[in-house]
Short mmCIF file of C-alpha atoms in Angstrom, two decimals:
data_model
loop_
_atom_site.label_atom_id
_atom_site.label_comp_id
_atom_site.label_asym_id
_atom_site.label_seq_id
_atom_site.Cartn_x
_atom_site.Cartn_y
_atom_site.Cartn_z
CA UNK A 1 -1.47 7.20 -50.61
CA UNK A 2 1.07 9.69 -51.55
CA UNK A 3 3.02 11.30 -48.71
CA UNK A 4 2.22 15.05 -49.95
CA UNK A 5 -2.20 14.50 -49.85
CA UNK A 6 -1.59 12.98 -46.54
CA UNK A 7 -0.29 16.10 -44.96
CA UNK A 8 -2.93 18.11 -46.60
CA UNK A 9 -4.84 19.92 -44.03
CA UNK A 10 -8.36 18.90 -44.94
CA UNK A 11 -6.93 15.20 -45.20
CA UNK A 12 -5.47 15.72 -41.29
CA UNK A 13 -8.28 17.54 -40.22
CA UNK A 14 -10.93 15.07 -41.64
CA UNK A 15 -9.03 11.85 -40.54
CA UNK A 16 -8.99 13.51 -37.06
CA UNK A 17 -13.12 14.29 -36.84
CA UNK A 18 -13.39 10.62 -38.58
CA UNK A 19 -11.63 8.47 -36.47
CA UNK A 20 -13.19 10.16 -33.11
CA UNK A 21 -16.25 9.49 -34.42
CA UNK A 22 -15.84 5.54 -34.87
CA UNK A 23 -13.76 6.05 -31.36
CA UNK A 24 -16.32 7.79 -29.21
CA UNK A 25 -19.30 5.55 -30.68
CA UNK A 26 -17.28 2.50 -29.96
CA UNK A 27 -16.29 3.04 -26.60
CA UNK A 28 -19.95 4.79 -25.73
CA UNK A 29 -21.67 1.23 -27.08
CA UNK A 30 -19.65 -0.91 -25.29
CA UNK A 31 -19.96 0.90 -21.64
CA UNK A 32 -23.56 0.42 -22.37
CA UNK A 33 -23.37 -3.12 -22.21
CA UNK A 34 -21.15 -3.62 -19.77
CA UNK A 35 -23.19 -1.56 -17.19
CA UNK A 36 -25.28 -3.49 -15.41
CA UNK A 37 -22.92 -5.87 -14.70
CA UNK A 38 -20.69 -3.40 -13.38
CA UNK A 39 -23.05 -1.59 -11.20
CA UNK A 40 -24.23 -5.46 -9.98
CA UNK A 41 -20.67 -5.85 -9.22
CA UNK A 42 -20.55 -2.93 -6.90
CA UNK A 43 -24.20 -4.01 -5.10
CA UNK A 44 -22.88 -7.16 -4.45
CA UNK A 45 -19.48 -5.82 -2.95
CA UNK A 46 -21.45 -3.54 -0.79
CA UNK A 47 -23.69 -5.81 0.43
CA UNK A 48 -20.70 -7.99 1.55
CA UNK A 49 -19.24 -5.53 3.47
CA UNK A 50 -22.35 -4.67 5.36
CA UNK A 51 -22.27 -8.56 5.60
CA UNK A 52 -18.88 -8.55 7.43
CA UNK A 53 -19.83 -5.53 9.79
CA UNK A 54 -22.05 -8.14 11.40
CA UNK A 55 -19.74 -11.07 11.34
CA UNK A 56 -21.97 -12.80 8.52
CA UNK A 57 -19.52 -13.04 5.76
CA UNK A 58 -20.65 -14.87 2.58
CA UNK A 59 -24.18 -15.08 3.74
CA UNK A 60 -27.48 -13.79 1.71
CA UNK A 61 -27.78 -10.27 2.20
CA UNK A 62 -31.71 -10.42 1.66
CA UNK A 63 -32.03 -13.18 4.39
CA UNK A 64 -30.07 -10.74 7.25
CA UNK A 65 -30.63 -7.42 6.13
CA UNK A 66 -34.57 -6.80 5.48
CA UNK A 67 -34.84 -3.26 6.66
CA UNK A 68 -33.07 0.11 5.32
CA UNK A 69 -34.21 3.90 7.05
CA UNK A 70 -33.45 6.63 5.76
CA UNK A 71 -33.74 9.61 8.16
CA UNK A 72 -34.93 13.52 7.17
CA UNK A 73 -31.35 14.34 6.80
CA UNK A 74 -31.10 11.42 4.11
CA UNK A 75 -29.23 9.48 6.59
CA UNK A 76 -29.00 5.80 5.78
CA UNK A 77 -29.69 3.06 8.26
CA UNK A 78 -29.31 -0.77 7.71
CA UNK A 79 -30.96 -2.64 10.21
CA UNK A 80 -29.77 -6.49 10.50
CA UNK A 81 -31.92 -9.18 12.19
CA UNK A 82 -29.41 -11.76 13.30
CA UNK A 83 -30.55 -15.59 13.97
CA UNK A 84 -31.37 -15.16 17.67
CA UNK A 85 -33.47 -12.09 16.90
CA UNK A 86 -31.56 -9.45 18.01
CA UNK A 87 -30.92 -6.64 16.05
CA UNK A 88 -28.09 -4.50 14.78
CA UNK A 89 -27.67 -1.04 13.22
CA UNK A 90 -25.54 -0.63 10.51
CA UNK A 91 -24.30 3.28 9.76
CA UNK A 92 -22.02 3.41 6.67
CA UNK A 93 -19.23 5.42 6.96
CA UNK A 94 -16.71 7.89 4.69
CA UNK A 95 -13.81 9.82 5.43
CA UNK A 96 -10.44 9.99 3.80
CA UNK A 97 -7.20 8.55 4.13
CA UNK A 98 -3.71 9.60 3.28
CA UNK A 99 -3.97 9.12 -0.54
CA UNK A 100 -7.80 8.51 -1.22
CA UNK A 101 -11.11 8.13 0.36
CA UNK A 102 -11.56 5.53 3.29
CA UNK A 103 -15.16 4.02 4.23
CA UNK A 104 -17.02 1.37 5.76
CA UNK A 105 -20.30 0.36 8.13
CA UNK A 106 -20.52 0.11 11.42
CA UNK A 107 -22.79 -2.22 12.92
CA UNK A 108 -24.00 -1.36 16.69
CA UNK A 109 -25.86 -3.37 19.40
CA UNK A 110 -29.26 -2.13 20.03
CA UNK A 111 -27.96 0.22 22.80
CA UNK A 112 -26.72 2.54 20.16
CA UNK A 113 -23.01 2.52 21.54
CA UNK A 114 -21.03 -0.45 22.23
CA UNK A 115 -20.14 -1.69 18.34
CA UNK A 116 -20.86 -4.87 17.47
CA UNK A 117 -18.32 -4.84 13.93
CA UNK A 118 -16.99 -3.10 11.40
CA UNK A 119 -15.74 -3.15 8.16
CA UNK A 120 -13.49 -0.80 6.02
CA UNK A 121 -12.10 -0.21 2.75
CA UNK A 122 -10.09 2.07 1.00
CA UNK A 123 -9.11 2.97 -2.55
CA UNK A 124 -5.45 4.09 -2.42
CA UNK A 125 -3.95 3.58 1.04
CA UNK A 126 -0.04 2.20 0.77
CA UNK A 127 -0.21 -1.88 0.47
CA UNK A 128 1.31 -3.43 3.85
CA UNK A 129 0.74 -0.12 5.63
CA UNK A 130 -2.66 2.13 5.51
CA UNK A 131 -3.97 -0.64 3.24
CA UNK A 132 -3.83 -2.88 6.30
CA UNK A 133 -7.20 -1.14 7.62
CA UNK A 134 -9.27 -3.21 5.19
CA UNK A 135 -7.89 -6.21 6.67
CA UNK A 136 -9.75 -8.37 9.72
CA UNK A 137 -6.88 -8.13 11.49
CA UNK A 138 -7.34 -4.35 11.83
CA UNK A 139 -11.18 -4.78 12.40
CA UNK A 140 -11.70 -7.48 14.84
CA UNK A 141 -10.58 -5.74 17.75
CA UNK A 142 -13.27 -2.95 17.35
CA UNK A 143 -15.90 -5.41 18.11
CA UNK A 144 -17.02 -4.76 21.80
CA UNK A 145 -15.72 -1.55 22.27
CA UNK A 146 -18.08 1.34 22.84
CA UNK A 147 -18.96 4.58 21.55
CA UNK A 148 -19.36 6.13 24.76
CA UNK A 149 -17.79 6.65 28.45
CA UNK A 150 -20.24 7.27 31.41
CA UNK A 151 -23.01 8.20 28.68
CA UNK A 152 -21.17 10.90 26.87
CA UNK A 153 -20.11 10.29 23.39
CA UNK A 154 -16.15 9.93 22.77
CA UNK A 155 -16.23 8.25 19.92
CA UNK A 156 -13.24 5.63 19.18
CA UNK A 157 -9.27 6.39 19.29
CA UNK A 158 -7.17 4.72 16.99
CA UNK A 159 -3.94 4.63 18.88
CA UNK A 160 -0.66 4.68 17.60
CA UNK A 161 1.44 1.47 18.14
CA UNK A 162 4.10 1.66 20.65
CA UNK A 163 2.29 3.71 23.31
CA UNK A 164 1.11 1.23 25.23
CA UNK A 165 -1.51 -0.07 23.75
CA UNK A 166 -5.33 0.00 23.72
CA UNK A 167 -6.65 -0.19 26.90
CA UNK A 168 -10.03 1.26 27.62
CA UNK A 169 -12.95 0.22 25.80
CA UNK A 170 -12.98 3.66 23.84
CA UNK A 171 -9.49 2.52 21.98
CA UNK A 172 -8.47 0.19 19.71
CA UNK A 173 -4.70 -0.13 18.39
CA UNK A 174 -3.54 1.38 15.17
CA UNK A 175 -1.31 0.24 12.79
CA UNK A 176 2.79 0.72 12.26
CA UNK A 177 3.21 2.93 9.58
CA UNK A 178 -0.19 3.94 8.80
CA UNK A 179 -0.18 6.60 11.14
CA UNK A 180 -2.63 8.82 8.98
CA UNK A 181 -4.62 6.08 7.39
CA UNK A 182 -5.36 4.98 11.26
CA UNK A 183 -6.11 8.84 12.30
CA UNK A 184 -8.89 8.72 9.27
CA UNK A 185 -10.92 5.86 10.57
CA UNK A 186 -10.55 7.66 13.45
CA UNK A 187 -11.82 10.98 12.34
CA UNK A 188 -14.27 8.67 9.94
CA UNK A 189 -15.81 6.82 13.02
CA UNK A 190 -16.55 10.41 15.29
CA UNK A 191 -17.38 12.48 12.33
CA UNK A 192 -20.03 10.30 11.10
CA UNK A 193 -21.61 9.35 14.48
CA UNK A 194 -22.05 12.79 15.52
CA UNK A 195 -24.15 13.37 12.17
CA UNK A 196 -26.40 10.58 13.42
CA UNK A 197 -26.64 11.74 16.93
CA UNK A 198 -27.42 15.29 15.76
CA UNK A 199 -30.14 13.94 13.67
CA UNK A 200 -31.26 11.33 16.70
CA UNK A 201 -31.99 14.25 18.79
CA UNK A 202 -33.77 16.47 16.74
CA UNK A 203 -35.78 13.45 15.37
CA UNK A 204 -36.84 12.84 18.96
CA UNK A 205 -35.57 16.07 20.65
CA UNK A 206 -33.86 14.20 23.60
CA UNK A 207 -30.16 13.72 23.89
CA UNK B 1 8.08 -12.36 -40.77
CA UNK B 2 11.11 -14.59 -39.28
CA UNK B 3 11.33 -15.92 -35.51
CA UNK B 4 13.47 -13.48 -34.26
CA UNK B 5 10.74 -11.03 -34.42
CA UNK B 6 9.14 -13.16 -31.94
CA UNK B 7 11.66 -14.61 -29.83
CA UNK B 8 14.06 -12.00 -29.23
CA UNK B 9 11.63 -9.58 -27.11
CA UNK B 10 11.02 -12.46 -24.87
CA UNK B 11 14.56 -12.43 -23.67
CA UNK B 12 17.21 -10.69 -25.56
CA UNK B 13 15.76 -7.36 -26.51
CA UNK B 14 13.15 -8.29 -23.14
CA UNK B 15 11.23 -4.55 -22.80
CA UNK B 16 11.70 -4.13 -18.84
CA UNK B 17 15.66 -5.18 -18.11
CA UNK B 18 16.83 -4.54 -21.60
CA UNK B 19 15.09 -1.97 -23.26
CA UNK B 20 14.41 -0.18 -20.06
CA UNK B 21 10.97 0.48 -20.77
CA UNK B 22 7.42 0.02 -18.71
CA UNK B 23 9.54 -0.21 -15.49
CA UNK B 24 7.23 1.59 -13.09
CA UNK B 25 4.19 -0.74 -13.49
CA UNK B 26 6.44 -3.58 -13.17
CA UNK B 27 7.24 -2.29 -9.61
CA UNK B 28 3.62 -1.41 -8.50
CA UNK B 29 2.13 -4.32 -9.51
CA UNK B 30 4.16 -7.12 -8.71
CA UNK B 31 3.20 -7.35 -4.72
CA UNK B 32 1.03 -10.12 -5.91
CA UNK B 33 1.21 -12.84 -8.67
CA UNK B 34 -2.43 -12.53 -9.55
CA UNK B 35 -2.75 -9.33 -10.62
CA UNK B 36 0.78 -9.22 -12.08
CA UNK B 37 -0.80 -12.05 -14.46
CA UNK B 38 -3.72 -10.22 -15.34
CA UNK B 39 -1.63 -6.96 -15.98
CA UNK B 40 0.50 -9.14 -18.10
CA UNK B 41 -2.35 -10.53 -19.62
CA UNK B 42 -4.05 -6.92 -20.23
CA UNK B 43 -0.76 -5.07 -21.39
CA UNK B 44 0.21 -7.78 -24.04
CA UNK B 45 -3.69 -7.50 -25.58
CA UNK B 46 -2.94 -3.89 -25.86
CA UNK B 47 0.42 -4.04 -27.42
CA UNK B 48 -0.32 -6.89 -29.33
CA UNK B 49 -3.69 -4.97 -30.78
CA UNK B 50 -2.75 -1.45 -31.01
CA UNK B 51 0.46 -2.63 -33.25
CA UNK B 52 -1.89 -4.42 -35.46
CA UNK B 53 -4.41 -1.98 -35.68
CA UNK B 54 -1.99 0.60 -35.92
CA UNK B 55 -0.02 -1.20 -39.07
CA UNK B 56 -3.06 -1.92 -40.90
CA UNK B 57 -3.64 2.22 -41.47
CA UNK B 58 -0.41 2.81 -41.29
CA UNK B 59 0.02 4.12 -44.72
CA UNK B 60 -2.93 6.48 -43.76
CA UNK B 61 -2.29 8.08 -40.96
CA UNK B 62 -1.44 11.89 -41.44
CA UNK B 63 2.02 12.68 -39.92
CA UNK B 64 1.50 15.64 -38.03
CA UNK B 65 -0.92 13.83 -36.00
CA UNK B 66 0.48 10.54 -35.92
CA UNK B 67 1.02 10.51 -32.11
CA UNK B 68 -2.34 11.62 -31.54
CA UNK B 69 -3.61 8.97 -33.67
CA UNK B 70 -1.24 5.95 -32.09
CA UNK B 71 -2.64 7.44 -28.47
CA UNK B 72 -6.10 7.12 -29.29
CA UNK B 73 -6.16 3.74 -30.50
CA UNK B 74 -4.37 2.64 -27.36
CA UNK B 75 -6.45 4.86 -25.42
CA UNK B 76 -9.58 2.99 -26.57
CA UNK B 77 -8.03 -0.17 -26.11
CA UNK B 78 -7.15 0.25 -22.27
CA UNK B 79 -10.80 1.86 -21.82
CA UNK B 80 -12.11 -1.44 -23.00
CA UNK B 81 -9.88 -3.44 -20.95
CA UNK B 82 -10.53 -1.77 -18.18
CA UNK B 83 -14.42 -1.92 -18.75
CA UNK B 84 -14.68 -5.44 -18.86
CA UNK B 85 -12.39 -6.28 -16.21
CA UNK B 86 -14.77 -3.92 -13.86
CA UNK B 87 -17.80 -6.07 -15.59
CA UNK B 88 -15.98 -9.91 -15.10
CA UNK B 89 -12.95 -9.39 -13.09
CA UNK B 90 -14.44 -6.95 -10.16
CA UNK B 91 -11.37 -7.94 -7.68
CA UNK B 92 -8.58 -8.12 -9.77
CA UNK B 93 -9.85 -4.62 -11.40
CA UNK B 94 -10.29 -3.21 -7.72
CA UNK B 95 -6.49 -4.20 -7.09
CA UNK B 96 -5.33 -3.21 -10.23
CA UNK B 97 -6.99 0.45 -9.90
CA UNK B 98 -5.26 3.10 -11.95
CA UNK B 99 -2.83 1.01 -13.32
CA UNK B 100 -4.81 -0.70 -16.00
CA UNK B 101 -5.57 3.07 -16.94
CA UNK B 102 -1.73 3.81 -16.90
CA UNK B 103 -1.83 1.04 -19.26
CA UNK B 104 -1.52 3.91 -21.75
CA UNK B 105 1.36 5.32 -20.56
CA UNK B 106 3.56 2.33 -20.84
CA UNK B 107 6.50 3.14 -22.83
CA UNK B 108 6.57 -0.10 -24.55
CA UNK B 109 3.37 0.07 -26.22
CA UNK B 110 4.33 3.87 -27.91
CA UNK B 111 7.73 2.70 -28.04
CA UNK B 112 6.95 -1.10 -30.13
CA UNK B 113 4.43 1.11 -32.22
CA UNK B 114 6.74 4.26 -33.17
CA UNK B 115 9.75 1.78 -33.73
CA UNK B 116 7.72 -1.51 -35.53
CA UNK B 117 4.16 -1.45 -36.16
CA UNK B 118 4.55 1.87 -38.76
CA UNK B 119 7.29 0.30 -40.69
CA UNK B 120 6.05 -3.32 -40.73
CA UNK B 121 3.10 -5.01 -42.20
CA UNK B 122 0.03 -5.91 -39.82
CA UNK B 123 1.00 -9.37 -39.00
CA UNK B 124 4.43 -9.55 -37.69
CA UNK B 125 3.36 -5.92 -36.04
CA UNK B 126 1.04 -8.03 -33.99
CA UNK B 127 3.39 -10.96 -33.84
CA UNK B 128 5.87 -7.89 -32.29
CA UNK B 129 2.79 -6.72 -30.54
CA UNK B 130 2.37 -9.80 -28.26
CA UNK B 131 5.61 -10.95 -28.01
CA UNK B 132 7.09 -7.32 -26.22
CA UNK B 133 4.01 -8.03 -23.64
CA UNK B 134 4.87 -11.56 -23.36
CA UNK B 135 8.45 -10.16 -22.40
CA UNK B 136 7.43 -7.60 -20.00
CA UNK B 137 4.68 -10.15 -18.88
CA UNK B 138 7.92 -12.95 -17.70
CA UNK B 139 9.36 -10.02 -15.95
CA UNK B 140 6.72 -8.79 -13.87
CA UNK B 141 6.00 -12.53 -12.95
CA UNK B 142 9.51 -13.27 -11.87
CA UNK B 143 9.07 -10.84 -9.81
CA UNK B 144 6.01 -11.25 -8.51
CA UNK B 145 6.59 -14.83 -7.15
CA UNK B 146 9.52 -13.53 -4.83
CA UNK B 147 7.74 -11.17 -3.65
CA UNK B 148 4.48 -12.70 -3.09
CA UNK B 149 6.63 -15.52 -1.42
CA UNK B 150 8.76 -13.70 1.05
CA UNK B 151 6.88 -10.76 1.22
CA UNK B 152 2.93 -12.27 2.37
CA UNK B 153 4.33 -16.46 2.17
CA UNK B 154 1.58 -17.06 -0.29
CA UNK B 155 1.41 -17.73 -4.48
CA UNK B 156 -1.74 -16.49 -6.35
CA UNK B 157 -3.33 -16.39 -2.41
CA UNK B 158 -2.50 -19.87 -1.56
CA UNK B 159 -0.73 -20.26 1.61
CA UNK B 160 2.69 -21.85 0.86
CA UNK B 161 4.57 -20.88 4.05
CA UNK B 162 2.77 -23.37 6.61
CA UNK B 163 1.15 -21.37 9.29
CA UNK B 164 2.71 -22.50 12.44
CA UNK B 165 6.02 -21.30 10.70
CA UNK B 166 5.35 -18.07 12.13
CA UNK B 167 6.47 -16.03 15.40
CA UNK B 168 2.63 -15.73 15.81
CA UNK B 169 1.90 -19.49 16.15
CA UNK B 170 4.98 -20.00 18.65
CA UNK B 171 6.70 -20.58 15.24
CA UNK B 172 10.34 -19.12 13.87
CA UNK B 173 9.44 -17.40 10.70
CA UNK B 174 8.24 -13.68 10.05
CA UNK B 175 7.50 -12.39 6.46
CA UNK B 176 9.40 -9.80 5.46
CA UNK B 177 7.83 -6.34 4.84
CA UNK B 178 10.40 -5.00 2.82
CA UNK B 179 8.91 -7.09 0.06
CA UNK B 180 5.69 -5.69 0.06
CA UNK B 181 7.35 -2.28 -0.66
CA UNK B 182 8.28 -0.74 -4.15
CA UNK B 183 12.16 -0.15 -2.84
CA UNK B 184 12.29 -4.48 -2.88
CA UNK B 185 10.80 -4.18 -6.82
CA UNK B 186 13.63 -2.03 -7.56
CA UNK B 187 16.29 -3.70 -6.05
CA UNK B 188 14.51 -7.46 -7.86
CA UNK B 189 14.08 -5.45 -10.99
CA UNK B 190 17.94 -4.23 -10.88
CA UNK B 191 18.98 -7.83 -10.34
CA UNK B 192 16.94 -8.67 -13.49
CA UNK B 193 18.60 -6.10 -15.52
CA UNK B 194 22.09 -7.35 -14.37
CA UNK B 195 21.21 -11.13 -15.73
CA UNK B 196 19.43 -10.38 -18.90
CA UNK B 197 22.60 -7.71 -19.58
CA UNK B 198 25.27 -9.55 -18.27
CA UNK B 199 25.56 -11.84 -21.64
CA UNK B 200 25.53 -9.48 -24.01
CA UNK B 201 27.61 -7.28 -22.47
CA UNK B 202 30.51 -9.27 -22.68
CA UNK B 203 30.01 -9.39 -26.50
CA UNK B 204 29.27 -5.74 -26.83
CA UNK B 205 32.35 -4.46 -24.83
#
C-alpha cells in the first residue's frame, strides 16, 4: 500500500476500530474457555490449604471437611471431622501484609481457643523474608498455642526475633526481616477472631 | 534469511548482557530455575509471535499509530499466556504473578519488533523472534541455577545440597540468603555482562 493512503485519517482511524475488534473478541473467547479450569484451579488450592490447617495435607477434602456454616453476619465456618472423631473449626482469615494481601484458616480444637493449625499465604510478600510466612516452618509452631489467657481473649503475638523468644502459649516467634509481614498475621489472627466472637455472643448472647 | 539472524542473539548480540535490554525480569525471576524456565519459555513465544505477526501486516500498519498497534498485539499475546498458564500451570503462574503481565514491558520484545520485524519479512522476523528469547532465556537460566543452588541448595525443587550438610542437622553448611535477594541478580547479571563483553571489546577498542 502506498505510504501517503496509509496515513490517511480514515485509513488510521478504521485500522484502529478494526483491529480492536478482532482483539477484544479474541481475547473475550478465549477467557471463556479457559474459565472453569481456572476457577477449579483456585477450589482446589483452597481446599488444600484448609487441608493443611488441620495437618491433612494431600488428603480428599470431601472425605474431612463435610460441614460449612455460615453465620447471620455471613461468617464462614469449616468444620473438619478428623479420623478419631473429633472435630475442628476452621475460620479463614485476611489481612494485609507489607506489599499485598495476607490470608489463611485457622483450625481450632473444639474449645474454641487453643489452635490446632494454620495455614497462610500471601500474594506479594519479599521471597526469603515476609514470603517465609507461607512456609511450615513459620506455621508449625502455632499449633498448640491458645487464643486465650485465664479466659480472656489475647489473641496471638508474633514476636520479633531476637527478643527472647516465644515463651507463653499466647506467642509464637516471628521472622528476621519480615518484621511487618509477621505484625499482619498478627493483626490478621486478632482482627478476625474478634469478628467471630462478636458474632458468637450475639448468636447466643453469652460471652 | 542467513544463520546469523539466528545465532548471533543467542550469544553475541545476547538481549540481557549485550544489548542491555529485559534486565529487570531477569533479576526477579531467577530465585528459582523453574519459573525462570517457564518465563523463558513464555517471553520467547511472545517475541517469537508478536515479530511474526507483526511482519506479516507490516506494510499495513498506519505510522502514527504504529506503537499502539505493536503494543496491542503483544498485549494480547501476554493476556493469553497468562490465561492459560492460570488454566494448566496454576503454581508456576502463582509464582510468576505480575511478571508474566510485565511480559509486555520487556524491552526486547518492542525493541526486536521496532528494530527487525517492520523491516524484515515474516519468517526470519520470527526466526529473530525466538532466537532474542532463546538469548534472554540462557541468561536468566544461568542465573537461576546459582542462585537456586547457593541461595535454597536445590535445582528445579530437588534437594541437591544433602540435608545433614546443614548447621540445622549438626551439619557445617548454611545457604546463603544473599542469593535469594535481587542485589545477588545484579551482581550475577554484572558478571554476565563482563563475559559476554569482554571478547568483543577487545576488537572494538
Amino acid at each position: 500500500m502506498d505510504k501517503k493512503k496509509r496515513n490517511g485519517d480514515l485509513y488510521t482511524f478504521l485500522y484502529a476500530a478494526i483491529m480492536v475488534t478482532i482483539t477484544a473478541a479474541l481475547l473475550a473467547f478465549v477467557s471463556q474457555i479457559l474459565k472453569p479450569r481456572q476457577e477449579a484451579n483456585k477450589q482446589v488450592e483452597m481446599q488444600q490449604s484448609i487441608l493443611r490447617a488441620v495437618h491433612l495435607a494431600d488428603r480428599s477434602y470431601e472425605q474431612y471437611i463435610k460441614d460449612t456454616v455460615v453465620g447471620v453476619q455471613r461468617l464462614p465456618l469449616y468444620i473438619c471431622t478428623l479420623d478419631d472423631g473429633s472435630r475442628k473449626f476452621i475460620i479463614p482469615l485476611s489481612g494485609k501484609g507489607l506489599w499485598g494481601p495476607l490470608w489463611g484458616y485457622l483450625a481450632l480444637d473444639d474449645n474454641g481457643q487453643t489452635i490446632y493449625g494454620v495455614d497462610f499465604d500471601h500474594e506479594a510478600e519479599t521471597p526469603g523474608l515476609g514470603a517465609e510466612v507461607s512456609r511450615a516452618e513459620f506455621s508449625a509452631p502455632f499449633r498448640g498455642k491458645s487464643l486465650y489467657r485465664d479466659s480472656t481473649f489475647v489473641s496471638i503475638s508474633v514476636l520479633q526475633p531476637g527478643k527472647g523468644g516465644a515463651r507463653t502459649i499466647n506467642q509464637v516467634d516471628g521472622i528476621s526481616g519480615g518484621t511487618i509481614t509477621s505484625r499482619g498475621i498478627e493483626n490478621m489472627i486478632r482482627e478476625t477472631i474478634e469478628l467471630y466472637i462478636k458474632e458468637a455472643y450475639e448468636q447466643t448472647h453469652l460471652p | 534469511m542467513n544463520k546469523r539472524t539466528f545465532l548471533d542473539p543467542l550469544f553475541r548480540s545476547s538481549p540481557v548482557p549485550v544489548l542491555a535490554l529485559g534486565i529487570c525480569s531477569a533479576l526477579a525471576v531467577t530465585v528459582k530455575l523453574e519459573p525462570a524456565l517457564v518465563m523463558a519459555l513464555a517471553v520467547t513465544l511472545v517475541t517469537g509471535f508478536s515479530e511474526l505477526l507483526l511482519s506479516l501486516i507490516r506494510n499495513t500498519i498506519p505510522n502514527r499509530i504504529r506503537i499502539i498497534v505493536q503494543l496491542m498485539v503483544v498485549a494480547t499475546l501476554v493476556i493469553l499466556v497468562d490465561q492459560v498458564l492460570k488454566a494448566f500451570a496454576w503454581e508456576i503462574s502463582k509464582q510468576l504473578s505480575v511478571f508474566v503481565g510485565l511480559i509486555i514491558t520487556n524491552c526486547i520484545i518492542m525493541g526486536r519488533i521496532e528494530a527487525f520485524a517492520l523491516n524484515n519479512k515474516p519468517l526470519p522476523a520470527f526466526m529473530d523472534g525466538i532466537a532474542n528469547g532463546l538469548g534472554y532465556g540462557i541468561v536468566l537460566v544461568v542465573v537461576a541455577v546459582v542462585r537456586e543452588l547457593l541461595g535454597s541448595g536445590t535445582l528445579m525443587g530437588y534437594r541437591i545440597v544433602p540435608e545433614h550438610w546443614y548447621v540445622s542437622q549438626g551439619g557445617f553448611y548454611e545457604n546463603n540468603g544473599l542469593f535469594i535477594l535481587p542485589p545477588m541478580a545484579l551482581i550475577l547479571v554484572g558478571l554476565l555482562v563482563w563475559i559476554y563483553n569482554a571478547k568483543q571489546a577487545k576488537s572494538v577498542w
